[in-house]
Tab-separated table of C-alpha atoms in Angstrom:
chain	number	residue	atom	x	y	z
P	70	UNK	CA	-77.321	161.148	234.312
P	71	UNK	CA	-78.196	157.935	236.818
P	72	UNK	CA	-82.274	158.049	236.886
P	73	UNK	CA	-83.002	155.758	239.894
P	74	UNK	CA	-86.011	155.270	241.493
P	75	UNK	CA	-86.286	154.860	245.540
P	76	UNK	CA	-88.667	154.723	248.363
P	77	UNK	CA	-90.846	151.257	249.171
P	78	UNK	CA	-91.909	148.488	247.358
P	79	UNK	CA	-94.465	149.641	245.242
P	80	UNK	CA	-94.532	153.232	246.501
P	81	UNK	CA	-91.385	154.100	244.950
P	82	UNK	CA	-90.517	157.651	243.724
P	83	UNK	CA	-88.491	159.024	240.348
P	84	UNK	CA	-84.887	160.361	242.318
P	85	UNK	CA	-81.271	161.445	240.522
P	86	UNK	CA	-78.963	160.808	241.642
P	87	UNK	CA	-76.274	163.609	242.070
P	88	UNK	CA	-72.262	163.769	241.119
P	89	UNK	CA	-71.916	163.346	245.825
P	90	UNK	CA	-73.395	159.997	245.771
P	91	UNK	CA	-77.299	161.938	246.743
P	92	UNK	CA	-80.733	161.090	245.712
P	93	UNK	CA	-82.374	164.529	245.152
P	94	UNK	CA	-86.034	164.135	244.540
P	95	UNK	CA	-87.775	164.543	240.322
P	96	UNK	CA	-91.915	163.639	241.676
P	97	UNK	CA	-91.700	167.726	240.639
P	98	UNK	CA	-90.831	167.251	237.432
P	99	UNK	CA	-92.036	163.237	236.575
P	100	UNK	CA	-94.325	160.636	237.852
P	101	UNK	CA	-91.947	157.957	237.676
P	102	UNK	CA	-88.679	156.589	235.417
P	103	UNK	CA	-91.637	156.160	232.748
P	104	UNK	CA	-93.025	156.513	229.470
P	105	UNK	CA	-92.516	159.788	228.177
P	106	UNK	CA	-89.415	160.685	230.138
P	107	UNK	CA	-87.915	158.170	228.594
P	108	UNK	CA	-87.776	159.277	225.364
P	109	UNK	CA	-85.398	161.881	223.730
P	110	UNK	CA	-87.144	165.031	224.508
P	111	UNK	CA	-88.020	163.337	228.255
P	112	UNK	CA	-84.818	162.714	228.727
P	113	UNK	CA	-83.329	165.913	228.036
P	114	UNK	CA	-85.875	168.136	230.328
P	115	UNK	CA	-84.718	166.174	232.944
P	116	UNK	CA	-80.683	167.084	231.782
P	117	UNK	CA	-81.782	170.102	231.892
P	118	UNK	CA	-82.479	170.273	235.630
P	119	UNK	CA	-79.676	171.538	238.205
P	120	UNK	CA	-79.287	168.539	240.916
P	121	UNK	CA	-78.832	171.446	243.432
P	122	UNK	CA	-81.963	172.963	242.693
P	123	UNK	CA	-84.165	169.566	243.218
P	124	UNK	CA	-85.366	168.660	247.447
P	125	UNK	CA	-82.171	166.260	248.936
P	126	UNK	CA	-83.756	163.082	250.201
P	127	UNK	CA	-82.244	161.905	253.138
P	128	UNK	CA	-79.993	159.082	253.662
P	129	UNK	CA	-77.258	157.182	251.531
P	130	UNK	CA	-79.077	154.391	248.201
P	131	UNK	CA	-78.359	151.134	248.980
P	132	UNK	CA	-77.272	151.800	252.746
P	133	UNK	CA	-80.586	153.498	254.146
P	134	UNK	CA	-82.743	154.201	251.673
P	135	UNK	CA	-84.204	151.211	249.396
P	136	UNK	CA	-83.846	151.628	245.763
P	137	UNK	CA	-86.259	149.848	243.550
P	138	UNK	CA	-86.297	148.653	239.474
P	139	UNK	CA	-84.658	151.976	238.078
P	140	UNK	CA	-87.424	151.687	235.523
P	141	UNK	CA	-91.259	151.427	235.961
P	142	UNK	CA	-93.855	150.626	233.585
P	143	UNK	CA	-92.320	148.034	232.158
P	144	UNK	CA	-94.479	145.949	229.674
P	145	UNK	CA	-92.056	143.406	229.098
P	146	UNK	CA	-89.097	142.166	230.605
P	147	UNK	CA	-86.678	140.560	227.469
P	148	UNK	CA	-83.806	137.917	227.775
P	149	UNK	CA	-80.942	136.835	225.303
P	150	UNK	CA	-79.980	134.159	226.176
P	151	UNK	CA	-76.133	132.312	225.390
P	152	UNK	CA	-74.922	135.410	223.659
P	153	UNK	CA	-72.057	135.403	225.327
P	154	UNK	CA	-69.190	133.237	223.031
P	155	UNK	CA	-67.306	131.467	226.378
P	156	UNK	CA	-70.317	131.496	228.738
P	157	UNK	CA	-72.060	128.986	225.175
P	158	UNK	CA	-68.620	127.170	225.931
P	159	UNK	CA	-68.937	126.442	229.790
P	160	UNK	CA	-72.806	125.419	229.165
P	161	UNK	CA	-71.358	123.085	226.373
P	162	UNK	CA	-73.504	124.846	223.893
P	163	UNK	CA	-73.199	125.944	220.242
P	164	UNK	CA	-73.192	129.381	219.474
P	165	UNK	CA	-76.035	130.411	218.286
P	166	UNK	CA	-76.509	132.207	214.554
P	167	UNK	CA	-79.814	134.146	215.956
P	168	UNK	CA	-80.255	135.658	219.338
P	169	UNK	CA	-81.983	132.721	221.951
P	170	UNK	CA	-84.698	135.442	222.753
P	171	UNK	CA	-86.655	134.343	226.165
P	172	UNK	CA	-88.755	135.721	228.913
P	173	UNK	CA	-88.932	136.817	232.637
P	174	UNK	CA	-92.084	137.838	234.028
P	175	UNK	CA	-92.580	141.194	234.820
P	176	UNK	CA	-93.200	139.859	238.876
P	177	UNK	CA	-89.564	138.741	238.527
P	178	UNK	CA	-88.190	142.616	238.692
P	179	UNK	CA	-86.969	143.819	241.722
P	180	UNK	CA	-84.908	146.114	243.361
P	181	UNK	CA	-80.650	145.873	242.597
P	182	UNK	CA	-80.303	144.818	246.611
P	183	UNK	CA	-83.720	142.914	247.397
P	184	UNK	CA	-83.437	139.638	248.995
P	185	UNK	CA	-83.818	137.254	246.246
P	186	UNK	CA	-86.051	134.064	246.971
P	187	UNK	CA	-85.329	130.370	246.303
P	188	UNK	CA	-88.671	128.939	244.765
P	189	UNK	CA	-89.836	126.233	246.476
P	190	UNK	CA	-88.908	123.098	245.317
P	191	UNK	CA	-85.735	124.167	244.209
P	192	UNK	CA	-81.949	122.667	243.882
P	193	UNK	CA	-79.781	124.098	240.777
P	194	UNK	CA	-80.891	127.922	241.259
P	195	UNK	CA	-78.478	129.931	239.617
P	196	UNK	CA	-76.760	133.345	239.327
P	197	UNK	CA	-75.856	135.708	235.580
P	198	UNK	CA	-74.637	139.015	235.992
P	199	UNK	CA	-75.934	141.159	232.491
P	200	UNK	CA	-76.141	144.188	230.649
P	201	UNK	CA	-79.732	145.226	230.813
P	202	UNK	CA	-80.758	147.940	228.285
P	203	UNK	CA	-84.000	150.335	228.760
P	204	UNK	CA	-85.983	151.483	226.037
P	205	UNK	CA	-86.630	154.663	225.755
P	206	UNK	CA	-88.068	155.604	221.978
P	207	UNK	CA	-90.706	152.588	220.911
P	208	UNK	CA	-91.741	150.769	217.989
P	209	UNK	CA	-91.521	147.910	215.396
P	210	UNK	CA	-89.262	146.591	212.375
P	211	UNK	CA	-86.586	149.084	213.743
P	212	UNK	CA	-83.359	149.610	211.530
P	213	UNK	CA	-80.054	148.282	213.114
P	214	UNK	CA	-78.170	151.578	212.009
P	215	UNK	CA	-80.407	153.460	214.045
P	216	UNK	CA	-81.320	151.155	216.724
P	217	UNK	CA	-79.259	152.714	219.531
P	218	UNK	CA	-81.834	155.599	219.417
P	219	UNK	CA	-84.812	153.808	220.462
P	220	UNK	CA	-82.518	153.204	223.686
P	221	UNK	CA	-82.960	155.206	226.971
P	222	UNK	CA	-79.645	153.560	229.279
P	223	UNK	CA	-78.796	150.600	230.844
P	224	UNK	CA	-78.314	148.713	234.251
P	225	UNK	CA	-77.152	146.348	235.851
P	226	UNK	CA	-79.363	143.245	235.704
P	227	UNK	CA	-78.838	139.818	237.597
P	228	UNK	CA	-80.506	137.156	235.319
P	229	UNK	CA	-81.138	134.610	238.171
P	230	UNK	CA	-81.716	131.200	236.811
P	231	UNK	CA	-83.603	127.532	238.337
P	232	UNK	CA	-81.503	125.283	236.034
P	233	UNK	CA	-83.492	122.234	237.169
P	234	UNK	CA	-86.731	124.069	236.105
P	235	UNK	CA	-84.915	125.560	232.714
P	236	UNK	CA	-82.983	122.455	231.569
P	237	UNK	CA	-84.484	119.595	232.792
P	238	UNK	CA	-88.610	120.019	233.325
P	239	UNK	CA	-89.744	120.656	229.955
P	240	UNK	CA	-91.112	122.665	227.655
P	241	UNK	CA	-89.587	126.463	227.130
P	242	UNK	CA	-86.623	128.204	229.353
P	243	UNK	CA	-88.853	130.764	230.370
P	244	UNK	CA	-90.519	128.981	233.788
P	245	UNK	CA	-87.046	128.651	234.812
P	246	UNK	CA	-85.795	132.295	234.814
P	247	UNK	CA	-89.194	134.247	235.696
P	248	UNK	CA	-89.616	132.937	238.992
P	249	UNK	CA	-90.155	136.498	241.287
P	250	UNK	CA	-87.500	138.168	242.063
P	251	UNK	CA	-85.821	136.419	239.296
P	252	UNK	CA	-84.428	140.034	237.980
P	253	UNK	CA	-82.793	142.645	240.126
P	254	UNK	CA	-82.868	146.069	238.039
P	255	UNK	CA	-80.734	148.455	238.624
P	256	UNK	CA	-79.860	150.372	241.364
P	257	UNK	CA	-79.511	153.327	238.393
P	258	UNK	CA	-80.579	154.084	234.791
P	259	UNK	CA	-77.156	155.013	233.422
P	260	UNK	CA	-77.809	157.127	229.668
P	261	UNK	CA	-76.102	156.328	226.706
P	262	UNK	CA	-73.812	159.930	227.169
P	263	UNK	CA	-72.891	158.373	230.732
P	264	UNK	CA	-72.744	154.688	229.774
P	265	UNK	CA	-69.631	154.515	227.902
P	266	UNK	CA	-68.468	151.838	225.614
P	267	UNK	CA	-71.225	149.646	226.025
P	268	UNK	CA	-68.860	147.182	223.872
P	269	UNK	CA	-66.444	146.711	226.163
P	270	UNK	CA	-67.670	147.217	229.704
P	271	UNK	CA	-66.199	144.814	232.808
P	272	UNK	CA	-68.984	142.477	235.002
P	273	UNK	CA	-68.622	140.313	237.366
P	274	UNK	CA	-70.196	138.598	240.068
P	275	UNK	CA	-69.335	137.388	243.473
P	276	UNK	CA	-71.465	134.751	246.111
P	277	UNK	CA	-69.882	135.117	249.506
P	278	UNK	CA	-66.808	136.966	248.676
P	279	UNK	CA	-65.628	134.882	246.181
P	280	UNK	CA	-65.543	136.525	242.382
P	281	UNK	CA	-67.130	133.286	240.004
P	282	UNK	CA	-67.624	135.537	236.711
P	283	UNK	CA	-65.000	138.564	235.447
P	284	UNK	CA	-65.711	139.277	232.257
P	285	UNK	CA	-66.414	141.610	229.450
P	286	UNK	CA	-69.014	142.895	227.110
P	287	UNK	CA	-66.663	142.763	224.119
P	288	UNK	CA	-67.428	138.826	224.313
P	289	UNK	CA	-70.971	139.591	223.413
P	290	UNK	CA	-71.624	137.309	220.361
P	291	UNK	CA	-74.906	139.721	219.091
P	292	UNK	CA	-74.576	143.340	219.780
P	293	UNK	CA	-77.087	145.773	221.187
P	294	UNK	CA	-78.213	147.802	218.265
P	295	UNK	CA	-78.422	144.124	216.594
P	296	UNK	CA	-80.633	143.339	219.486
P	297	UNK	CA	-82.894	145.175	219.885
P	298	UNK	CA	-83.796	145.432	216.146
P	299	UNK	CA	-83.738	141.357	216.369
P	300	UNK	CA	-86.748	141.440	218.915
P	301	UNK	CA	-88.622	144.407	216.604
P	302	UNK	CA	-89.314	142.084	214.285
P	303	UNK	CA	-90.857	139.258	216.439
P	304	UNK	CA	-93.035	142.600	218.587
P	305	UNK	CA	-93.155	146.149	219.354
P	306	UNK	CA	-90.935	147.378	221.657
P	307	UNK	CA	-92.227	149.808	224.349
P	308	UNK	CA	-91.209	152.649	226.409
P	309	UNK	CA	-89.717	150.958	229.927
P	310	UNK	CA	-88.989	147.545	228.130
P	311	UNK	CA	-86.185	145.617	229.367
P	312	UNK	CA	-83.921	143.808	227.474
P	313	UNK	CA	-81.152	141.295	229.628
P	314	UNK	CA	-78.183	141.042	227.109
P	315	UNK	CA	-76.537	137.732	228.209
P	316	UNK	CA	-73.529	136.589	230.464
P	317	UNK	CA	-70.495	135.832	230.723
P	318	UNK	CA	-68.643	132.291	231.954
P	319	UNK	CA	-68.737	131.952	235.634
P	320	UNK	CA	-72.168	130.407	235.969
P	321	UNK	CA	-72.565	127.738	238.958
P	322	UNK	CA	-73.725	125.351	235.955
P	323	UNK	CA	-70.107	125.824	234.650
P	324	UNK	CA	-68.333	125.121	237.615
P	325	UNK	CA	-67.111	121.786	237.971
P	326	UNK	CA	-68.320	119.961	240.074
P	327	UNK	CA	-71.361	122.500	239.122
P	328	UNK	CA	-72.633	125.340	242.388
P	329	UNK	CA	-76.359	126.342	242.928
P	330	UNK	CA	-77.358	128.451	245.809
P	331	UNK	CA	-79.050	127.210	248.962
P	332	UNK	CA	-80.038	130.244	250.992
P	333	UNK	CA	-78.180	132.392	253.267
P	334	UNK	CA	-75.291	133.474	250.266
P	335	UNK	CA	-75.123	137.247	249.801
P	336	UNK	CA	-74.755	138.018	246.081
P	337	UNK	CA	-72.321	141.090	244.798
P	338	UNK	CA	-72.283	142.233	241.448
P	339	UNK	CA	-71.580	145.130	238.658
P	340	UNK	CA	-70.286	146.713	235.550
P	341	UNK	CA	-67.964	149.235	234.771
P	342	UNK	CA	-69.835	152.099	235.239
P	343	UNK	CA	-73.811	150.927	235.917
P	344	UNK	CA	-73.200	150.339	239.510
P	345	UNK	CA	-73.591	147.383	241.816
P	346	UNK	CA	-76.047	144.948	243.616
P	347	UNK	CA	-76.437	143.210	246.002
P	348	UNK	CA	-78.977	140.445	246.983
P	349	UNK	CA	-79.317	138.189	249.948
P	350	UNK	CA	-80.513	134.786	248.935
P	351	UNK	CA	-83.452	133.507	251.141
P	352	UNK	CA	-85.761	130.280	250.690
P	353	UNK	CA	-89.411	130.889	250.191
């Protein structure tokens, strides 16, 4: 299934993308794509529905229908840094021996096609296409062998990053990663049965039509099961939590000379089978 949330900011409704690429309303069955709806039993109930029996939402998603973040009720937006060997190399960083963990604030989450705002004073705003993991069943001290049982599905995330804030202003990475709109999420949550081989998905990102990132999850250092298990050693994971798992090479920081967003650009990015995002870059 491809589950989504559509409508105005803060008033999104739950929906399902049917085989014809149209939205079917799920409001009669779930309050949101969140909480118990993300559990194995909740997903099974939704999968049992006949999409043709659900109300059709007029319009075309991502054209005349706005999509919000594909999951609601998120309490943690956790990110993994330097998780692609080729990306670590382009930044001059050593390959980590354990996952590098940082956070985005929940206010960073936005719809897949919402504007991305460059913060006031920013001089080094950058892009990163990433595989997002959405937790369906919570837990802690999760064994790696069963870690994927805790996953509801996958999505596209653009891990927008302000490099000066992240790397040159002292402290942790978080303040360069969690600015408002720095986490476009979606367009939809793709359940595990439809997501394909998550260890070998092609992913790409373009700015104004120029392709900068053209990679694959095959170069991830730590796989999804390891990341879910690892994080659960330090915190309880909860339904709706989003884990962004790192980016392949081609970020602005890695260009020679570096290239950063100034405002007015259009970013377009996607992952095979998980959908495409498009964002206009604006200045705050």
